[in-house]
Short mmCIF file of C-alpha atoms in Angstrom, two decimals:
data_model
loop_
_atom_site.label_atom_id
_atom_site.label_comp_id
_atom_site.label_asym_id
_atom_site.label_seq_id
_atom_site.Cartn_x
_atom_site.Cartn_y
_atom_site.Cartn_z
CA UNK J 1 -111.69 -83.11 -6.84
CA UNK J 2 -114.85 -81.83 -8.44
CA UNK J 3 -117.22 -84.35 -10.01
CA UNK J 4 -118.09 -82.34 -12.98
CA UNK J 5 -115.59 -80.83 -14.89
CA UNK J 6 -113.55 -81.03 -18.14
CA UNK J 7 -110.19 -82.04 -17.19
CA UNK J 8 -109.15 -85.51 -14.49
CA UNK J 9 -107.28 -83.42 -12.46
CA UNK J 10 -107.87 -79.72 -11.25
CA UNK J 11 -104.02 -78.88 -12.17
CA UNK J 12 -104.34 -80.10 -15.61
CA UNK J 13 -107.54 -78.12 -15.97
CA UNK J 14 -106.21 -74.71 -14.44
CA UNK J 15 -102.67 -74.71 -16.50
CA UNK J 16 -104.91 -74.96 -19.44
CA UNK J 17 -107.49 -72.47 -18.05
CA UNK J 18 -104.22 -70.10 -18.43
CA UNK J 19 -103.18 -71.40 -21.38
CA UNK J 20 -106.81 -70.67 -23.03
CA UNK J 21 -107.10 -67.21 -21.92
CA UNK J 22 -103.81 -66.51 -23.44
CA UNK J 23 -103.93 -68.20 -26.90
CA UNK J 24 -107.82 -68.23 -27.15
CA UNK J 25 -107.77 -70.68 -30.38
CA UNK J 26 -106.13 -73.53 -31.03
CA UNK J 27 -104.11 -74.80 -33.65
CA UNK J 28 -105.48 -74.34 -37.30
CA UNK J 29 -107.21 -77.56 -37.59
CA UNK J 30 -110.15 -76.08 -39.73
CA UNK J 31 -110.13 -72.85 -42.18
CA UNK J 32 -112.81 -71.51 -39.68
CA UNK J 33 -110.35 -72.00 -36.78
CA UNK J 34 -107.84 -70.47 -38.75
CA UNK J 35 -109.25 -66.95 -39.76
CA UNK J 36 -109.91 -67.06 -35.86
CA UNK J 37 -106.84 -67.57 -34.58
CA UNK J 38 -105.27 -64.92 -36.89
CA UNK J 39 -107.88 -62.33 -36.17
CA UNK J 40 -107.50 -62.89 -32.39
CA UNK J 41 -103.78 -62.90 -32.38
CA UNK J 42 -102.04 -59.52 -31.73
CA UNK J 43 -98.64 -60.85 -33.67
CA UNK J 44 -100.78 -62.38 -36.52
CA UNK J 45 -103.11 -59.56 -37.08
CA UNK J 46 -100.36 -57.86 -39.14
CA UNK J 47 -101.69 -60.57 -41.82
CA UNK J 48 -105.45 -60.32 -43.25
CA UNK J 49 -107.20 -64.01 -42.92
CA UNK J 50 -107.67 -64.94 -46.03
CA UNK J 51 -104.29 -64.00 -48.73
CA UNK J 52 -104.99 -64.84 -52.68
CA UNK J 53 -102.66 -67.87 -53.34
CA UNK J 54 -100.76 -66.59 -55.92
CA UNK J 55 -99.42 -63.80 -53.94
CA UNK J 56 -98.15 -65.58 -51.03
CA UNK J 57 -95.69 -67.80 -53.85
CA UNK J 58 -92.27 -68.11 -53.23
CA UNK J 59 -91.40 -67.70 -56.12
CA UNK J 60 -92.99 -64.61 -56.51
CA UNK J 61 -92.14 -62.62 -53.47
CA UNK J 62 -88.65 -64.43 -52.75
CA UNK J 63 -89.63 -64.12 -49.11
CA UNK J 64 -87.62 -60.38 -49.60
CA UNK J 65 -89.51 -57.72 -47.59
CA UNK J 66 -90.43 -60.41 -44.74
CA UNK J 67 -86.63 -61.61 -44.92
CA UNK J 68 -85.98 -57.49 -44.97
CA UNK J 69 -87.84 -57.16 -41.37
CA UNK J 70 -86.83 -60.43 -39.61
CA UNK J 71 -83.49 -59.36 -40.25
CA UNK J 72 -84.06 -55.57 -38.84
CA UNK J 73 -85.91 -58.00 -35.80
CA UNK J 74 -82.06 -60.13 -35.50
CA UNK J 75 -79.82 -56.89 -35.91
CA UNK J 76 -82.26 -55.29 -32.95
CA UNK J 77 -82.05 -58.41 -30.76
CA UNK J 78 -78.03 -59.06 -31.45
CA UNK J 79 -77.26 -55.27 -31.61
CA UNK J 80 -79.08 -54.93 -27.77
CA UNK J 81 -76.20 -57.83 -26.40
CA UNK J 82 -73.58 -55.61 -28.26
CA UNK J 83 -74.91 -52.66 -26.30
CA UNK J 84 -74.23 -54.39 -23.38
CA UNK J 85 -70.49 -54.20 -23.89
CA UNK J 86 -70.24 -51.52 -25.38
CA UNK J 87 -69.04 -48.04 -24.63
CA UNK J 88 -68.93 -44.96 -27.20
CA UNK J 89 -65.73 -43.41 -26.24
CA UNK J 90 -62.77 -42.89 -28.16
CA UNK J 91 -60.99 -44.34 -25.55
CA UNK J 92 -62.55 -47.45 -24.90
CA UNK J 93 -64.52 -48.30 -27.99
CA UNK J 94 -61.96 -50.34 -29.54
CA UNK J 95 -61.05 -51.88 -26.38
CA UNK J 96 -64.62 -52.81 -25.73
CA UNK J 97 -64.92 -54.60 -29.57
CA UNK J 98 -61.63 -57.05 -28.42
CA UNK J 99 -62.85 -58.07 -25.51
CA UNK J 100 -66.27 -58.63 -27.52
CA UNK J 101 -63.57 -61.01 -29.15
CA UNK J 102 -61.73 -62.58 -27.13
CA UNK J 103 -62.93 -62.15 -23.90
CA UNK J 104 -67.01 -62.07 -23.57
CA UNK J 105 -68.87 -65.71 -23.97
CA UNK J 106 -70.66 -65.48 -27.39
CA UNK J 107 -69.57 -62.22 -27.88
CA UNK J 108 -67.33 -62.99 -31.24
CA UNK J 109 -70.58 -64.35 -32.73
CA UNK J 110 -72.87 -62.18 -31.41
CA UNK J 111 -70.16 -59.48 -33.33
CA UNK J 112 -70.29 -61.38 -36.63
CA UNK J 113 -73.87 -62.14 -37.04
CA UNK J 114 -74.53 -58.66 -36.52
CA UNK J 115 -72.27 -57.77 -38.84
CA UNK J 116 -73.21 -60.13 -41.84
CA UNK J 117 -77.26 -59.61 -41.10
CA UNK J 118 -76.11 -55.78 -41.37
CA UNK J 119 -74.62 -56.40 -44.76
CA UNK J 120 -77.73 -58.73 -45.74
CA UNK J 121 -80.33 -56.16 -44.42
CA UNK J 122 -79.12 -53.79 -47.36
CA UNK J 123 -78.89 -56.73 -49.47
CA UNK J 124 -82.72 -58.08 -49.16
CA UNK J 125 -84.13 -54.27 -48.99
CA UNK J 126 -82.42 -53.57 -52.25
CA UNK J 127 -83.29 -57.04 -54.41
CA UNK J 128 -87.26 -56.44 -52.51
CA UNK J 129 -87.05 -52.76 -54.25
CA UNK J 130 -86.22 -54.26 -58.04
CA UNK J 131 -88.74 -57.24 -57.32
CA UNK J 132 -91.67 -54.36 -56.63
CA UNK J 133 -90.39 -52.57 -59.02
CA UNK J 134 -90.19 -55.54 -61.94
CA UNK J 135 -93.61 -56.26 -60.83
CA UNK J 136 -95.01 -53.23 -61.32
CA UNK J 137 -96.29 -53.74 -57.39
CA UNK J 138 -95.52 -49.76 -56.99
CA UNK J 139 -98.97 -48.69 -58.93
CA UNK J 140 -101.37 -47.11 -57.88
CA UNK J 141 -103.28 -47.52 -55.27
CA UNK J 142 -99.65 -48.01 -53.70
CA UNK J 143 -97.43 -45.41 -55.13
CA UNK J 144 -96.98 -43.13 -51.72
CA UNK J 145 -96.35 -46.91 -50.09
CA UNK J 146 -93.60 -46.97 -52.78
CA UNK J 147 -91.96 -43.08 -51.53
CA UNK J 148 -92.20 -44.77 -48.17
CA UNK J 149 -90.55 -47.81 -49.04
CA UNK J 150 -87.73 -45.62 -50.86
CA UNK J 151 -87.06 -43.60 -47.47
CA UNK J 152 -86.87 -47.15 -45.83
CA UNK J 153 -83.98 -48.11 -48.34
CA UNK J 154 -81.87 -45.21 -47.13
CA UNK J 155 -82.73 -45.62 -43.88
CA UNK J 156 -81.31 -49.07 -43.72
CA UNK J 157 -78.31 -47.75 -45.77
CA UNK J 158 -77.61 -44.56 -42.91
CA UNK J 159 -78.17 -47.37 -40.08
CA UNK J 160 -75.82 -49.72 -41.95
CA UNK J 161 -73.21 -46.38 -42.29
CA UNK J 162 -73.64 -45.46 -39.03
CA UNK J 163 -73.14 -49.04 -37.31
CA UNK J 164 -69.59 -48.74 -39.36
CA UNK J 165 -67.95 -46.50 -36.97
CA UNK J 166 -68.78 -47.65 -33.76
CA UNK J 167 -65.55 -50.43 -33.91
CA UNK J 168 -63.48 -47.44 -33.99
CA UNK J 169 -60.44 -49.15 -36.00
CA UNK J 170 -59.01 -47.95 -38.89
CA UNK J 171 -61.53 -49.32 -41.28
CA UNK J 172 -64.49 -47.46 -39.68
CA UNK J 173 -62.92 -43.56 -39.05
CA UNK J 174 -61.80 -43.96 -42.64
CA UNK J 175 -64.46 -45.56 -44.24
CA UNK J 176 -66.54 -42.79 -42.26
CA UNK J 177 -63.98 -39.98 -43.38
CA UNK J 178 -64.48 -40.97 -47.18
CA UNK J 179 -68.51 -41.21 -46.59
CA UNK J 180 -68.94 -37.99 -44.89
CA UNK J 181 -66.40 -35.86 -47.54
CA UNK J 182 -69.06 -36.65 -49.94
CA UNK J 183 -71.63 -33.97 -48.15
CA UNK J 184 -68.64 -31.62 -48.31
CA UNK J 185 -69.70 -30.80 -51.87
CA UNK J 186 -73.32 -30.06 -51.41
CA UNK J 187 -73.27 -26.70 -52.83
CA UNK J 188 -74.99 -24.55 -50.07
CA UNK J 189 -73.93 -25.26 -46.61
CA UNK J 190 -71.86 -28.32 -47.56
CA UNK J 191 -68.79 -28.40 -45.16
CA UNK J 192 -71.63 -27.55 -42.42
CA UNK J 193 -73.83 -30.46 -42.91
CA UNK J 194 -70.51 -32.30 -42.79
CA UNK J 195 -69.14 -30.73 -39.58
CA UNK J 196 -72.99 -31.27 -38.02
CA UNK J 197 -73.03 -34.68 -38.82
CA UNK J 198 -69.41 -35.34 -37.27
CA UNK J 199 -69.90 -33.04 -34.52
CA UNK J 200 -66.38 -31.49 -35.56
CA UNK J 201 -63.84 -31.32 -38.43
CA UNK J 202 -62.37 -34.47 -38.21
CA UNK J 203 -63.54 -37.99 -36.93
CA UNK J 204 -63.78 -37.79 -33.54
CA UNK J 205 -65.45 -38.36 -30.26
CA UNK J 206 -68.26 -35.78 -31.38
CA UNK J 207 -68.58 -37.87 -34.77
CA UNK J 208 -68.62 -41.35 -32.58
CA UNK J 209 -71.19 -40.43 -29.82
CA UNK J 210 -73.69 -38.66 -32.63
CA UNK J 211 -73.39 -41.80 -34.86
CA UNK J 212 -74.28 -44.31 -31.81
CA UNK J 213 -77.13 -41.93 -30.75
CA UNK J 214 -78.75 -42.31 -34.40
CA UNK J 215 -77.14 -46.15 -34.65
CA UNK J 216 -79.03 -47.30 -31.49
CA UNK J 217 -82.10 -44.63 -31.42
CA UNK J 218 -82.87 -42.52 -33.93
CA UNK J 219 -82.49 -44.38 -37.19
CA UNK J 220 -84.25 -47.43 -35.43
CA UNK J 221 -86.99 -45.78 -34.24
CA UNK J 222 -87.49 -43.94 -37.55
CA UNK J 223 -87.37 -47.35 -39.62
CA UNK J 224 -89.25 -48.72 -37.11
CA UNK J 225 -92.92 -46.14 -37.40
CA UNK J 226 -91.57 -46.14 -41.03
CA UNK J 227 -92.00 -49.84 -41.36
CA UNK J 228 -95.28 -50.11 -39.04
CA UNK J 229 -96.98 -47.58 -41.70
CA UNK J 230 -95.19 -49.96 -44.85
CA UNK J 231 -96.82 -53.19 -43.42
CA UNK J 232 -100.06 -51.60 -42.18
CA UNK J 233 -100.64 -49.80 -46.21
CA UNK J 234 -99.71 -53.38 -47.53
CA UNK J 235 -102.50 -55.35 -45.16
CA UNK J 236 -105.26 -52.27 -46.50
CA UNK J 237 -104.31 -52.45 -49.78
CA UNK J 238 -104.11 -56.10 -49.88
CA UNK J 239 -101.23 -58.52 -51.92
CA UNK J 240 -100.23 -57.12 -55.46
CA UNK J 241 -101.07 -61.13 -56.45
CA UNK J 242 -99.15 -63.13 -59.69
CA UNK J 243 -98.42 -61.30 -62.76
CA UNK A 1 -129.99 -80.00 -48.46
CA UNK A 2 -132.57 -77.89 -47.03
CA UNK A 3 -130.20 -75.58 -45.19
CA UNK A 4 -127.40 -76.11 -47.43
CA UNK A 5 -129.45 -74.04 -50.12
CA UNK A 6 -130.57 -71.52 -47.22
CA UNK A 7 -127.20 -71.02 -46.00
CA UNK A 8 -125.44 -70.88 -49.61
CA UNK A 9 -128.62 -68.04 -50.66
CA UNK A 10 -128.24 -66.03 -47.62
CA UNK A 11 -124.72 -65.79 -47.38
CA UNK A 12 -124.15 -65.58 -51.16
CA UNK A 13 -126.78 -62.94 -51.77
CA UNK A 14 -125.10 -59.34 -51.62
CA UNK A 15 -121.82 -60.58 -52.91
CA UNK A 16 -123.61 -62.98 -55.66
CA UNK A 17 -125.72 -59.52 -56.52
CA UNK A 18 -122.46 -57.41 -56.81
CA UNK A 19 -120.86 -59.28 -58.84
CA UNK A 20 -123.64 -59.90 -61.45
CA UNK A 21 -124.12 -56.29 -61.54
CA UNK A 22 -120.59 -55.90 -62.34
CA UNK A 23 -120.30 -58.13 -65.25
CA UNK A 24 -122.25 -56.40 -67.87
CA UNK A 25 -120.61 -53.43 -67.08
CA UNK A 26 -117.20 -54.04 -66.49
CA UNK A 27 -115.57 -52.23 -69.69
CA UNK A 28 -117.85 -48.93 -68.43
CA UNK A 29 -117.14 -48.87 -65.04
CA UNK A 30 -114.57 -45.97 -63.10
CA UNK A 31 -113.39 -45.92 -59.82
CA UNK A 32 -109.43 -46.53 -58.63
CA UNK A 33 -110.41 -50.30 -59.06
CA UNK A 34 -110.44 -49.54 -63.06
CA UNK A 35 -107.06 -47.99 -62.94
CA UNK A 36 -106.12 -51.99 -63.81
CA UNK A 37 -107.09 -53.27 -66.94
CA UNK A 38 -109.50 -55.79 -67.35
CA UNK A 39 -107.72 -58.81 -67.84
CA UNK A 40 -106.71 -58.38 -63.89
CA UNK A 41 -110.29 -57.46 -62.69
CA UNK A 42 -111.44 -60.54 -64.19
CA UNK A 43 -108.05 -62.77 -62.41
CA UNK A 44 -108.98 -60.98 -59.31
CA UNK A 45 -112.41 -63.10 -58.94
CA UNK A 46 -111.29 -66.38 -59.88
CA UNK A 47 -108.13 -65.75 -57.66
CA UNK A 48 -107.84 -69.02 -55.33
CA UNK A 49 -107.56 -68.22 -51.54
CA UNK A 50 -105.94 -69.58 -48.64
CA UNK A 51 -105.91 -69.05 -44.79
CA UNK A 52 -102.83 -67.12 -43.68
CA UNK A 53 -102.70 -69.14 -40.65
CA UNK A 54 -100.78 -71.44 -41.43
CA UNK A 55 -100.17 -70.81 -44.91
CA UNK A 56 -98.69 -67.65 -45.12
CA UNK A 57 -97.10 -67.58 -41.46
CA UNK A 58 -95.91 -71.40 -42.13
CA UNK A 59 -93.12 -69.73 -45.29
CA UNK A 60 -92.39 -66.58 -43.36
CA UNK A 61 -91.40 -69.31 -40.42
CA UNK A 62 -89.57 -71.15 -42.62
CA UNK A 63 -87.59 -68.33 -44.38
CA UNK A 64 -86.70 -66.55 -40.58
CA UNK A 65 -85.02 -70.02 -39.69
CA UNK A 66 -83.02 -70.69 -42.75
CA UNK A 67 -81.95 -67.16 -42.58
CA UNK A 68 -80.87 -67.53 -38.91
CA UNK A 69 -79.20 -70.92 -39.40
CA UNK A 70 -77.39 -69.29 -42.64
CA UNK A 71 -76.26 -66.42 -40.89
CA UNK A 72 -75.11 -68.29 -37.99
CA UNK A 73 -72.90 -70.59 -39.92
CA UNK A 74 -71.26 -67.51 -41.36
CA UNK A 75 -70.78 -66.22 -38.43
CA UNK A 76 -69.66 -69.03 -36.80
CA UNK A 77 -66.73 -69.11 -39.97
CA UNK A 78 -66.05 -65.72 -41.08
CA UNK A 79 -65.44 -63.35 -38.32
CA UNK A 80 -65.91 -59.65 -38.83
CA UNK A 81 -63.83 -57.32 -40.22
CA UNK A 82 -61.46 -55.30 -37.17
CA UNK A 83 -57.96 -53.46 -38.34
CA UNK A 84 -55.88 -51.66 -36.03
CA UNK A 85 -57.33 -49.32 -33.57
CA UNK A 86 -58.30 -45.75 -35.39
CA UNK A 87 -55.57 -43.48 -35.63
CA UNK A 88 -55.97 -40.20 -37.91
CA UNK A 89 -52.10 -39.95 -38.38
CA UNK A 90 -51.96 -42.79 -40.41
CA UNK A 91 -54.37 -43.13 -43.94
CA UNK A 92 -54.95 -46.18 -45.21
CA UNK A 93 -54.21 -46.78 -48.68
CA UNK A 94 -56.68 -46.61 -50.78
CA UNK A 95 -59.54 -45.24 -48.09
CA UNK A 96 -62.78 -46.73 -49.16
CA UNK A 97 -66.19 -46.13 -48.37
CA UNK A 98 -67.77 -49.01 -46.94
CA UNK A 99 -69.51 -51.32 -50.07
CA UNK A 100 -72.76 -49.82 -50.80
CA UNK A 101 -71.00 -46.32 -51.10
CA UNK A 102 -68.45 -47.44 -53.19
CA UNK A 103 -70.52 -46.70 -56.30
CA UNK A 104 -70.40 -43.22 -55.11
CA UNK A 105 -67.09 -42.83 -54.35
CA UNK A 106 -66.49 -44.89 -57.99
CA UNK A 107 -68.62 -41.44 -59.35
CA UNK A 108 -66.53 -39.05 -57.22
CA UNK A 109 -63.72 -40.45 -59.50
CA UNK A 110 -65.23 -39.79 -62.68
CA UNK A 111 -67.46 -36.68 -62.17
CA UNK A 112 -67.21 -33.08 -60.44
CA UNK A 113 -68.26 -33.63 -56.89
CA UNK A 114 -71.17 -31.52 -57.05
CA UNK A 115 -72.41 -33.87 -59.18
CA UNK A 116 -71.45 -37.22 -58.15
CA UNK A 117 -71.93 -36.17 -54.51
CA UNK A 118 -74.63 -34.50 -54.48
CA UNK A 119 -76.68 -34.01 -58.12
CA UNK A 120 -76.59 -37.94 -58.84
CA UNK A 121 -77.58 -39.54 -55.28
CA UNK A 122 -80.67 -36.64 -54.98
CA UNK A 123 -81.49 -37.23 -58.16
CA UNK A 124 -81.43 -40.86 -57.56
CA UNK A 125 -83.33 -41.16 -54.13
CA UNK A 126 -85.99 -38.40 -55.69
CA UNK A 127 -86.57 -40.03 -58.77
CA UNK A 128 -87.02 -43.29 -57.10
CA UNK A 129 -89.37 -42.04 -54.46
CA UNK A 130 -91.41 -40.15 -57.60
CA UNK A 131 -91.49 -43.39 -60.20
CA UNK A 132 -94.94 -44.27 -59.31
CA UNK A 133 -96.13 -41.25 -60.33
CA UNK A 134 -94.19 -40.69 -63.40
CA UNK A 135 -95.06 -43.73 -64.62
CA UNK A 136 -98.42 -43.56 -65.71
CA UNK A 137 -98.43 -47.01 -67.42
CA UNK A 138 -101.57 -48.36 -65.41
CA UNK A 139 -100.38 -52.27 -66.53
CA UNK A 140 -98.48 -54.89 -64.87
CA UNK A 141 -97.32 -56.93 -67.52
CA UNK A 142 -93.93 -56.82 -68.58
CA UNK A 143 -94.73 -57.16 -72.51
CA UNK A 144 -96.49 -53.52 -71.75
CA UNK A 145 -93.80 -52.18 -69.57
CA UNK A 146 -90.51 -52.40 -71.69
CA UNK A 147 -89.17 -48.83 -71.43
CA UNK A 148 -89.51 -49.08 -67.18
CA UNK A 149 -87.75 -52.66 -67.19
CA UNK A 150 -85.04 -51.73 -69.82
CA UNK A 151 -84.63 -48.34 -67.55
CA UNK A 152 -84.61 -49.98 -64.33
CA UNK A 153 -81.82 -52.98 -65.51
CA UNK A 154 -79.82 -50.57 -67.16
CA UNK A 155 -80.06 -48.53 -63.78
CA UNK A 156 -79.34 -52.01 -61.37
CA UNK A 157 -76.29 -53.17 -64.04
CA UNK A 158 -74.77 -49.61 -63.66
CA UNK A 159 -75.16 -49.83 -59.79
CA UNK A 160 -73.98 -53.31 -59.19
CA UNK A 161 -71.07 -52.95 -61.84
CA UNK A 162 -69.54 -49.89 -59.91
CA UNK A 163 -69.79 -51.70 -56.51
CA UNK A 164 -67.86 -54.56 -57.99
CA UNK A 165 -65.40 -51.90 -59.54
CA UNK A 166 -64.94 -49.93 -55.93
CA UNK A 167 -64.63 -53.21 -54.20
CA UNK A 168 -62.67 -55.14 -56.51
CA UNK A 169 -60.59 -53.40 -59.05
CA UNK A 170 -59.46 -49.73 -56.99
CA UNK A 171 -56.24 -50.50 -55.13
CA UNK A 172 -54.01 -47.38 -54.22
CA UNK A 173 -54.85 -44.12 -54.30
CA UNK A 174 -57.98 -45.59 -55.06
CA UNK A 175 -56.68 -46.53 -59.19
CA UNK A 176 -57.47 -49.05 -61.40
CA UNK A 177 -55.38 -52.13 -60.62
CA UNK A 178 -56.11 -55.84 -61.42
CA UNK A 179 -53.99 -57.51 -59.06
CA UNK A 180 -56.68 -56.75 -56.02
CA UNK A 181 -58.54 -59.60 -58.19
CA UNK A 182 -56.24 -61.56 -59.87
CA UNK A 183 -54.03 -62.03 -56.54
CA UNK A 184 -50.45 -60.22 -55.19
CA UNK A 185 -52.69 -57.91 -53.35
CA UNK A 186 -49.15 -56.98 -51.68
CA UNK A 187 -47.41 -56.11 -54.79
CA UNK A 188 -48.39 -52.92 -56.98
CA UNK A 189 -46.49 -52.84 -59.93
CA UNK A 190 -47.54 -49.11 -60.61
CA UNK A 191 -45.92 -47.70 -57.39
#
């Protein structure tokens, strides 16, 4: 309509009016453009602008602690769906994991990815903690990064141990009877910390409701300020680099 | 050429400045940047850079999407685990802990449980959490770090080998039994 102006047509020009205010760079067609774009981006900013080469390699970081927290990001996302279905009673838990099964649309592979990206989760944490460790990426100025990283391993393991139960079949109240004898033996307090943590003597409806709370709340929420203060230590004390 | 030279001086002053100062004294100087040796100060400033956008972001893409596609092939093949519903009148036979405790339990079989339960996994997580500062070695080559590497395989082998052992090669009553591996997983010759 107007004479002057950027774009032919007044729609064209407002959808990318919107457009601009939300992504205010473009694509990285220059390095200048680039180290914009990353330093304007909320989602980018966990990454300085400029990395040394070697320490972005492949073959040098395996892709493990980023494969480590996109997995935690697809275990929140298919876990949420799960939630949807499920219900942590002893009376309908099991029911709830069939009909996941053989009843809900995607719920069988919502169930199994889940599942395997559970097992891979303690996979990729524990091969990223021998690749830090092999090179030497631990010393100082990182070492308390290190302790932190170390509390994120068993972290991911107690998610991992608590996700086990919530089935509620015969593999998960025994898997989770074996686990939990283990504190029995702590020599002060032991078969306390073992009747806190099942909320009873045996496995029961106390043990199932305390292990979704920390399954769906706790433990997340824990690994997730855990892993905001990880990343945000890496990005100030910059990439270890190539050996 | 003009403002070439202007913008190169101006820009490059300060840093150009630094880092001529730094060069004579380089073996003399302290600070935590000298808790590396030398060899790795000097790597540090010829060390190539690239943008993150898109380099860095362009792998970590790449790596979420062959992890999703992987895991949903699985997924889409192997369907998770789901026995009977729970029922505490009936043990299973052997009761394992699920994988990454089975080292554990495989230590519960060998050692007092106050150890194995409790001594070995503190003693473990504490240790690990405490390596960087009980390792004072300030290098990050491997030729200077033998004694941490050699601890640290021995330390993965033992780990890994009594996960394979738990998940393998313990069959009733959680005992030794080869059969879980080499087939018959039915038949147990020693019951």
């Amino acid at each position: 309509m107007r004479a002057s102006g950027a774009g032919p047509n007044p729609l064209v020009r407002f959808a990318s009016q919107i457009w601009g205010s939300i992504f205010r760079h473009g694509l990285p067609s220059t390095d200048k453009v680039a180290a914009r774009t990353a330093l304007t981006n909320f989602f980018l900013h966990i990454h300085p602008v400029r990395v040394k080469k070697s320490a972005i390699r492949v073959s040098y970081t395996l892709c493990l602690g980023g494969l480590s927290f996109f997995l935690f990001i697809l275990l929140t996302i298919s876990g949420l769906f799960l939630m949807f279905y499920y219900i942590p009673s002893v009376d309908q838990a099991y029911q709830n994991i069939k009909d996941l099964q053989f009843v809900e649309t995607f719920g069988l592979v919502t169930r199994n990815l889940h599942r395997w990206a559970a097992h891979g989760m303690v996979i990729t944490v524990w091969l990223h903690m021998a690749r830090v460790f092999y090179q030497g990426s631990y010393k100082p100025p990182r070492e308390f990064n290190w302790a932190i990283g170390s509390i994120l391993l068993v972290v991911t393991l107690l998610l991992s141990f608590s996700g086990y139960l919530l089935p509620w079949d015969q593999l998960a109240v025994w898997a989770i009877t074996v686990g939990t004898n283990m504190a029995k033996y702590a020599p002060i307090g032991g078969p306390y910390t073992r009747y806190v943590m099942l909320g009873g003597r045996t496995v029961g409806q106390g043990a199932l409701i305390r292990f979704y709370v920390l399954h769906v709340v706790a433990l997340p929420l824990i690994g997730f300020i855990l892993m905001v203060i990880h990343f945000w230590r890496v990005r100030k004390d910059g990439f270890t680099g190539g050996l | 050429m003009a403002t070439v030279v202007g913008n190169g001086g101006g820009s490059g002053d300060r840093p150009g400045a630094r880092g001529r100062a730094t060069v004579p004294g380089r073996q003399g100087v302290t600070g935590p940047e000298l808790a590396t040796p030398p060899l790795v100060v000097r790597r540090r400033e010829e060390e190539e850079t690239v943008v993150t956008f898109p380099a860095l972001v362009y792998r970590e893409f790449l790596a979420a999407s062959a992890i999703t596609a992987f895991l949903m092939l699985v997924s889409t093949w192997v369907n998770a685990p789901l026995l009977q519903r729970a029922n505490t009148a009936i043990t299973p036979n052997p009761a394992k802990a699920p994988w990454y405790f089975l080292g554990l339990q495989e230590l519960l079989e060998r050692f007092p449980p106050v150890m194995a339960g409790v001594a070995f996994p503190t003693f473990v997580i504490v240790g690990m959490m405490l390596t960087p500062y009980i390792d004072k070695n300030p290098s990050r080559r491997p030729q200077d770090r033998k004694v941490a590497i050699v601890l640290m395989t021995i330390y993965i082998m033992l780990a890994v080998a009594f996960v394979v052992i738990g998940v393998f090669f313990r069959g009733t009553a959680f005992t030794w039994q080869w059969d879980r591996l080499l087939g018959h997983p039915g038949v147990h010759p020693g019951t």
